[in-house]
mmCIF file of C-alpha atoms in Angstrom:
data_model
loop_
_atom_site.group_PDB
_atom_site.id
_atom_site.type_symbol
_atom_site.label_atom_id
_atom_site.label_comp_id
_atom_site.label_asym_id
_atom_site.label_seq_id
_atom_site.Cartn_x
_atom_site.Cartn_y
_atom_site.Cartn_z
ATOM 1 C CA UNK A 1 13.206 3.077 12.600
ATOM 2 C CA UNK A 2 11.772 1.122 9.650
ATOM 3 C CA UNK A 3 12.251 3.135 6.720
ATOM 4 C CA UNK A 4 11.782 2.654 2.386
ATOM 5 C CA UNK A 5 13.860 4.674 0.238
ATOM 6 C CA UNK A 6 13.128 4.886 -3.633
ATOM 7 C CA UNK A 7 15.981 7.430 -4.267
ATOM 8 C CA UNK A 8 14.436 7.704 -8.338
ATOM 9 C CA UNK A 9 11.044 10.219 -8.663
ATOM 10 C CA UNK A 10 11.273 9.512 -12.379
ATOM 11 C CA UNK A 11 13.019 7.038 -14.732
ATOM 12 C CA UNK A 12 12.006 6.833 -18.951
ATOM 13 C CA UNK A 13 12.842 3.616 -20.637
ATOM 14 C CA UNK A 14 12.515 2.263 -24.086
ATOM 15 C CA UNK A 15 9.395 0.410 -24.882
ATOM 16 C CA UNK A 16 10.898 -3.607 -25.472
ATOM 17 C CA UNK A 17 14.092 -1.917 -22.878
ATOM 18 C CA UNK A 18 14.273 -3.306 -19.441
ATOM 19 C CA UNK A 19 14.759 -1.215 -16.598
ATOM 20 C CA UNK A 20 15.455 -1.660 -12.490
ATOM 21 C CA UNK A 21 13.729 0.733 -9.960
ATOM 22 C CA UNK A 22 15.570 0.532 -6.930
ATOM 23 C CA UNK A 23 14.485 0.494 -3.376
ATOM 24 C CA UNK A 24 16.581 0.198 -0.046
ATOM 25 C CA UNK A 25 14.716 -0.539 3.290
ATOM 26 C CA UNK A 26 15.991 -0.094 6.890
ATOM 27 C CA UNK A 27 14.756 -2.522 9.459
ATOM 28 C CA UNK A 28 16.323 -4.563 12.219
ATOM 29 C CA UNK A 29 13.671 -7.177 12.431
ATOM 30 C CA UNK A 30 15.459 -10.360 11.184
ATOM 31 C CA UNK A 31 11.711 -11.075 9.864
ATOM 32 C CA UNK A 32 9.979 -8.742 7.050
ATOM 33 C CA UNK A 33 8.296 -8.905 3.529
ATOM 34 C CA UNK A 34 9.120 -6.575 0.793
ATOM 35 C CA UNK A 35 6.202 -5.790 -1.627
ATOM 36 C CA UNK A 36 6.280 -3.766 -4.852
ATOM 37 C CA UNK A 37 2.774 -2.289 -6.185
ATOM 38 C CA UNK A 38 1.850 -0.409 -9.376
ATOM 39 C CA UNK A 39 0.087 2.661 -9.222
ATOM 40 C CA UNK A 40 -1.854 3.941 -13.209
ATOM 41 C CA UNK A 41 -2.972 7.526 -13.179
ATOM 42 C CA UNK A 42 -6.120 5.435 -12.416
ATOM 43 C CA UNK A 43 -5.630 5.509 -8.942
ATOM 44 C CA UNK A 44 -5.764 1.918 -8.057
ATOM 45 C CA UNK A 45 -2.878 -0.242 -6.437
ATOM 46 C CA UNK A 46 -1.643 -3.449 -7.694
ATOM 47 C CA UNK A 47 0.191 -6.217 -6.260
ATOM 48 C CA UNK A 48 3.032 -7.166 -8.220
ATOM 49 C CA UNK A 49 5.878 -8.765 -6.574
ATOM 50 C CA UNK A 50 6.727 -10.514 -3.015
ATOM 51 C CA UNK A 51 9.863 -11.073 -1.069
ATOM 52 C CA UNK A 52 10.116 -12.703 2.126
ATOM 53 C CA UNK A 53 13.282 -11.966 4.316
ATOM 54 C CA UNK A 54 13.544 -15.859 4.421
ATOM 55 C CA UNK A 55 13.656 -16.668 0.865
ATOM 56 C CA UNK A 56 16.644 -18.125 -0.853
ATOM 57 C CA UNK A 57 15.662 -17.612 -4.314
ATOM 58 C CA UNK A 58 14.770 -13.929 -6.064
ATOM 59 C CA UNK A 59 11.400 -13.827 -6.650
ATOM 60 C CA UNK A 60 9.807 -13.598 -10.409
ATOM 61 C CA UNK A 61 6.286 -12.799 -11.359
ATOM 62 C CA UNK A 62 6.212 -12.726 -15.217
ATOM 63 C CA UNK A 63 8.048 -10.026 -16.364
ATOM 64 C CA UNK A 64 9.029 -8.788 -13.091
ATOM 65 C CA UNK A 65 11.775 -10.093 -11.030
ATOM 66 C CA UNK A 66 13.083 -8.674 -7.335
ATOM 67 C CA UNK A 67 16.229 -8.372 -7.037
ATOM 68 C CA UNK A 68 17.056 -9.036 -3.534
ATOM 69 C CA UNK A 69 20.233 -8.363 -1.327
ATOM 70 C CA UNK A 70 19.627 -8.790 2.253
ATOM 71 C CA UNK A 71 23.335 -7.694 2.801
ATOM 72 C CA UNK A 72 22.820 -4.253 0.781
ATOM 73 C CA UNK A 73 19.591 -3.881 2.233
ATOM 74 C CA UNK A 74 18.290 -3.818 -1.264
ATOM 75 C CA UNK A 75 15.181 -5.498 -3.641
ATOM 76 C CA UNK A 76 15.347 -3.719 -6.082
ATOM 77 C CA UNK A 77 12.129 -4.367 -8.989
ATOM 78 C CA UNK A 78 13.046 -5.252 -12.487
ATOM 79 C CA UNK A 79 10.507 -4.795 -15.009
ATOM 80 C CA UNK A 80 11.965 -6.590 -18.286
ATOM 81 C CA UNK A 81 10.677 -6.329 -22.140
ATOM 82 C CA UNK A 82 8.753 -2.790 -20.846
ATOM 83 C CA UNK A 83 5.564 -1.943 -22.497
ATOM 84 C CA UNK A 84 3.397 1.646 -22.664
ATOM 85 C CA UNK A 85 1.150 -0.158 -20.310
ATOM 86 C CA UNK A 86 4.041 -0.243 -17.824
ATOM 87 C CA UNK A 87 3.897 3.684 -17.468
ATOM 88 C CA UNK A 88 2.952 4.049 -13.769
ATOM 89 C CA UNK A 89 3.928 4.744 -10.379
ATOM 90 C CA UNK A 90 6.131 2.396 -8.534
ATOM 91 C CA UNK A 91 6.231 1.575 -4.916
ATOM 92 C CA UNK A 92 8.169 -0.453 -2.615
ATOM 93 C CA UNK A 93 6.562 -1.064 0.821
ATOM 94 C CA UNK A 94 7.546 -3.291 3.808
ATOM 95 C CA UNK A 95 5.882 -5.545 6.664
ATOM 96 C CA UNK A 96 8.018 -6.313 9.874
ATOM 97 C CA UNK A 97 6.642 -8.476 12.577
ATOM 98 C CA UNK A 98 7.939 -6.155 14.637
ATOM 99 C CA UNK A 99 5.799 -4.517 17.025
ATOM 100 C CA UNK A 100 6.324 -0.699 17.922
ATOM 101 C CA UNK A 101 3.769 0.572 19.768
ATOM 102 C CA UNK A 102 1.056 -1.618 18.357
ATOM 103 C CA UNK A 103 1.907 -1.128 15.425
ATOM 104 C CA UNK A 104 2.014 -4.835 13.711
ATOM 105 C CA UNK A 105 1.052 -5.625 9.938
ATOM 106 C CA UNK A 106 0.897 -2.550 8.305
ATOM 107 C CA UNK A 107 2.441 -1.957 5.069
ATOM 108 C CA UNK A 108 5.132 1.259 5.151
ATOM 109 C CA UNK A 109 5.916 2.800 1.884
ATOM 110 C CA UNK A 110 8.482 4.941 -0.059
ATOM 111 C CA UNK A 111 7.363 7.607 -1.751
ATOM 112 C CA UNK A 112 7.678 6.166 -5.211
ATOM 113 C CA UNK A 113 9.227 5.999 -9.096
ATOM 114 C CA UNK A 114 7.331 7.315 -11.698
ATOM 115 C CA UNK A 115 8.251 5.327 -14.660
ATOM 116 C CA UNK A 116 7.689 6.162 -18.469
ATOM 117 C CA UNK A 117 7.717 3.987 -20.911
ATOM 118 C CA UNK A 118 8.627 6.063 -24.125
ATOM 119 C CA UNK A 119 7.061 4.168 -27.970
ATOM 120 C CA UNK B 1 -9.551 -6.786 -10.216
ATOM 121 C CA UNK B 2 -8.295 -7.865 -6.469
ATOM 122 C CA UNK B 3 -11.532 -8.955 -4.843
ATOM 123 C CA UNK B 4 -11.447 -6.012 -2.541
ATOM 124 C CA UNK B 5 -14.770 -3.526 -2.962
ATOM 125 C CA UNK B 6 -14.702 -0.027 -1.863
ATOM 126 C CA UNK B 7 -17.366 2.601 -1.637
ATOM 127 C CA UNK B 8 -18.305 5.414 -3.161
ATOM 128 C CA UNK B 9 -15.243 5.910 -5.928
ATOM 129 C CA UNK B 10 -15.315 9.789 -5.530
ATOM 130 C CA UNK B 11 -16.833 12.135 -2.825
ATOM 131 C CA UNK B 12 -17.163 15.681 -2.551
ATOM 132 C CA UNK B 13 -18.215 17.143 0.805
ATOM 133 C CA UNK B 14 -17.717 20.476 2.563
ATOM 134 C CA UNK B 15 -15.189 21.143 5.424
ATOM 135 C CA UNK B 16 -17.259 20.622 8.845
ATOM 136 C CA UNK B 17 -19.027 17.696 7.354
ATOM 137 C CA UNK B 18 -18.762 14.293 8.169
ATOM 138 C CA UNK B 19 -18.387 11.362 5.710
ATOM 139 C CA UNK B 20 -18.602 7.356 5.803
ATOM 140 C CA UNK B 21 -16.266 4.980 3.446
ATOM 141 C CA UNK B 22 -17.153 1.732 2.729
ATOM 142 C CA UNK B 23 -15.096 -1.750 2.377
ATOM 143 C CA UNK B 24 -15.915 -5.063 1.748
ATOM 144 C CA UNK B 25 -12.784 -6.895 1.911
ATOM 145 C CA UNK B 26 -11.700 -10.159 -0.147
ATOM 146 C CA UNK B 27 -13.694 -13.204 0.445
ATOM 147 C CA UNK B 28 -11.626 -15.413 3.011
ATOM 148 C CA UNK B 29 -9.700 -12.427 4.288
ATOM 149 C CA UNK B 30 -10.236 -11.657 7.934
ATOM 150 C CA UNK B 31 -7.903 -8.597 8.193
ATOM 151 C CA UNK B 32 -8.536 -4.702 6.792
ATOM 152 C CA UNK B 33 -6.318 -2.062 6.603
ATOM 153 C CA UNK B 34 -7.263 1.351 6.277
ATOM 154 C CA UNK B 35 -4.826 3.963 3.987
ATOM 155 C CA UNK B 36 -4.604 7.065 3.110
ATOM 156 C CA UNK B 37 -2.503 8.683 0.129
ATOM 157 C CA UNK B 38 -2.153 12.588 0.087
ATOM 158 C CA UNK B 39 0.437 14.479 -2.383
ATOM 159 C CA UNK B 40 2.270 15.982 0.836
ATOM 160 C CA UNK B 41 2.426 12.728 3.227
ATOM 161 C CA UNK B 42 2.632 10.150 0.646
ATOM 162 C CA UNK B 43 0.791 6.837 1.601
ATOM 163 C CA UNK B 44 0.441 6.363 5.208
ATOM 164 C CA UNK B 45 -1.095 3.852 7.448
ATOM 165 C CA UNK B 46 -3.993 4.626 9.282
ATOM 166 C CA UNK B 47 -5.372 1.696 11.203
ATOM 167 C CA UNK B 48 -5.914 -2.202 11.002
ATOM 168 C CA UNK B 49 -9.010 -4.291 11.775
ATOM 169 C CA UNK B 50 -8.762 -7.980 12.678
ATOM 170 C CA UNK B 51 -11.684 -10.221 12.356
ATOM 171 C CA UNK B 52 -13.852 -7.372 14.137
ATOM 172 C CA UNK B 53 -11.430 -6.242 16.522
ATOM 173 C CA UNK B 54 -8.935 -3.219 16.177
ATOM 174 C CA UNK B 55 -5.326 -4.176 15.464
ATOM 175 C CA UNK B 56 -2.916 -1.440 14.962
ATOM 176 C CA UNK B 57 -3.132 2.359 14.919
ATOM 177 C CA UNK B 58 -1.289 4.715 12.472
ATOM 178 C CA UNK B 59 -0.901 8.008 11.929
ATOM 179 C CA UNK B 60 -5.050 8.326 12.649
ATOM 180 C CA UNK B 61 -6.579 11.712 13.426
ATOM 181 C CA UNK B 62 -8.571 11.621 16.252
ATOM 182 C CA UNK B 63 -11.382 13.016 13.790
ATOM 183 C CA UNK B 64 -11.359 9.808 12.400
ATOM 184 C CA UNK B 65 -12.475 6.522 13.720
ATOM 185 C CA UNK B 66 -13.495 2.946 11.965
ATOM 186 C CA UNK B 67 -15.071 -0.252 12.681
ATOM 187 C CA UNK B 68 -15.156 -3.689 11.506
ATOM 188 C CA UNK B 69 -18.522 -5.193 10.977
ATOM 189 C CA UNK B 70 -19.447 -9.197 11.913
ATOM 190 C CA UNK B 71 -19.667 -9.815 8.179
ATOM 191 C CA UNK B 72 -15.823 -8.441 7.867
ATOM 192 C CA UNK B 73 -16.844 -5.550 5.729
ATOM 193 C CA UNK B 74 -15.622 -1.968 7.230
ATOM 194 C CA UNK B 75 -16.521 1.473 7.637
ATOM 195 C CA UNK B 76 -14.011 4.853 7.904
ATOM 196 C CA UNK B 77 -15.616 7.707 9.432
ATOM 197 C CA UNK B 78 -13.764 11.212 8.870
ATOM 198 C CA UNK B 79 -15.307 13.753 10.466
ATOM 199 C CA UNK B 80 -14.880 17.680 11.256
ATOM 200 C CA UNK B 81 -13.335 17.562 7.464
ATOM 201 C CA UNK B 82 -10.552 19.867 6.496
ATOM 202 C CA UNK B 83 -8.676 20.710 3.445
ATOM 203 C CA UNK B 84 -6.216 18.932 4.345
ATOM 204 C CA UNK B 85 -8.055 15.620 4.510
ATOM 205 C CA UNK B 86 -8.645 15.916 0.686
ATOM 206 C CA UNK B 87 -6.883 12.695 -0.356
ATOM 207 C CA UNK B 88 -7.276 9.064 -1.991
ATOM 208 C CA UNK B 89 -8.092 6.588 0.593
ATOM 209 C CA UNK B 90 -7.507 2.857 0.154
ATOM 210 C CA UNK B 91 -8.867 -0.513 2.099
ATOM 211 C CA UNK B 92 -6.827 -2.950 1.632
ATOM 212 C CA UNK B 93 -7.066 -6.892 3.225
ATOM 213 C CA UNK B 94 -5.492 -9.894 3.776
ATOM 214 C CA UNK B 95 -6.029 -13.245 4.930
ATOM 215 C CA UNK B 96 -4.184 -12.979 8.537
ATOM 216 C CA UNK B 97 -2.121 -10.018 10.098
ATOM 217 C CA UNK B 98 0.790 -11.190 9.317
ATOM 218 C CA UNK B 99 3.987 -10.386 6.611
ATOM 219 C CA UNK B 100 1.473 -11.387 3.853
ATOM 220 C CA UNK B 101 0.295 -9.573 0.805
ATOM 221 C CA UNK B 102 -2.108 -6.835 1.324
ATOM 222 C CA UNK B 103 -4.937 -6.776 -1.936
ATOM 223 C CA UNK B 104 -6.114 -2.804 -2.359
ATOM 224 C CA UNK B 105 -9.754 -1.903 -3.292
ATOM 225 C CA UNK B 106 -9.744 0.913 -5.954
ATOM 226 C CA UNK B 107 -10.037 3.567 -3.190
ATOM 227 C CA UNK B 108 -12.288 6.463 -2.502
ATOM 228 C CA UNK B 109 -11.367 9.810 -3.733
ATOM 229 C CA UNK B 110 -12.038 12.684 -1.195
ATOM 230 C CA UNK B 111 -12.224 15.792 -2.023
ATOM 231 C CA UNK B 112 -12.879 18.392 0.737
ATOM 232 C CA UNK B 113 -13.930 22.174 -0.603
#
């Protein structure tokens, strides 16, 4: 079954500090994306960051970087030079081209870091 | 801001009733997704629209049904509300159906009494 796991329901880090959220995914589709998206106490969701099973490279947006090891199963987000605005929830969500039961596209999530970004 | 409009921001209804959410997705983007986000399931997929036509299925009550409109824009109607339906909903689109970034509207906030 295709499965996230963010194994961290809270992390603080120094403001300037970097810090890694991890995330492990379970699929056997040889083709998927891995997405991480911010979450405020606003409510809305934000695109940050996107890996495609195919890439060579790790992919960097800015300040954040994925951390990607097909072999572990891993893409881990790194968030460096962390700022108060950074305080948020964290997901990690997946898209396989796989189809299971019509199911095709959607975007399945783990259930999420809060991070805190201490002054 | 991603492009993606959603309507009304918050709603309060009573359980029995029935209520209609409103997205418009990204201009360009043919596909919607539908999402809801609840403290006890986390964020779960409920269905997908493709360029009018319906893609995928999730974890969809029955109770609940959506289209997708010629213009693209698309409705989610949850009716017979419970409790339990009290949650954050999102649209979200994307250009194709494919392993592509989804863009999420702000979401409607539901809130069943």
């Amino acid at each position: 079954a295709q499965k996230i796991t963010q194994t961290q329901p809270g992390m603080f880090v120094q403001e300037k500090e970097a810090v890694t959220l991890d995330c492990t995914y379970d699929t056997s589709d040889p083709s998927y994306g891995l997405f991480w998206y911010k979450q405020p106490s606003s409510g809305e969701m934000i695109f940050l960051i996107y890996q495609g099973s195919y890439d060579q490279q790790n992919a960097t947006e800015g300040r954040y970087s994925l951390n990607f090891q097909k072999a572990r199963k891993s893409a881990n987000l790194v968030i460096s030079a962390s700022q108060l605005g950074d305080s948020a929830m964290y997901f990690c969500a997946m898209i396989t081209k796989q189809d299971y039961g019509g199911s095709q596209g959607n975007l399945i999530f783990g259930k999420g870091t809060k991070l805190s970004v201490k002054p | 801001d991603s492009g993606v409009t959603q309507t009304p921001k918050h709603l309060i209804t009573a359980t029995g009733q029935r209520v209609t959410l409103r997205c418009s997705p990204r201009s360009g983007d043919l596909s919607v997704y539908w999402y809801q986000q609840s403290l006890d399931q986390g964020l779960q997929f409920l269905i997908q629209y493709y360029n009018g036509e319906e893609r995928a299925k999730g974890n969809i009550l029955e109770r609940f049904s959506a289209q997708q409109f010629p213009d693209l824009h698309s409705e989610l109607n949850l009716s017979s509300l419970e409790l339990g339906d009290s949650a954050l909903y999102f649209c979200a689109s994307s250009v194709e159906a494919t392993v592509e970034t989804q863009y999420f509207g702000p979401g409607t906030r539901l809130l069943v009494l």
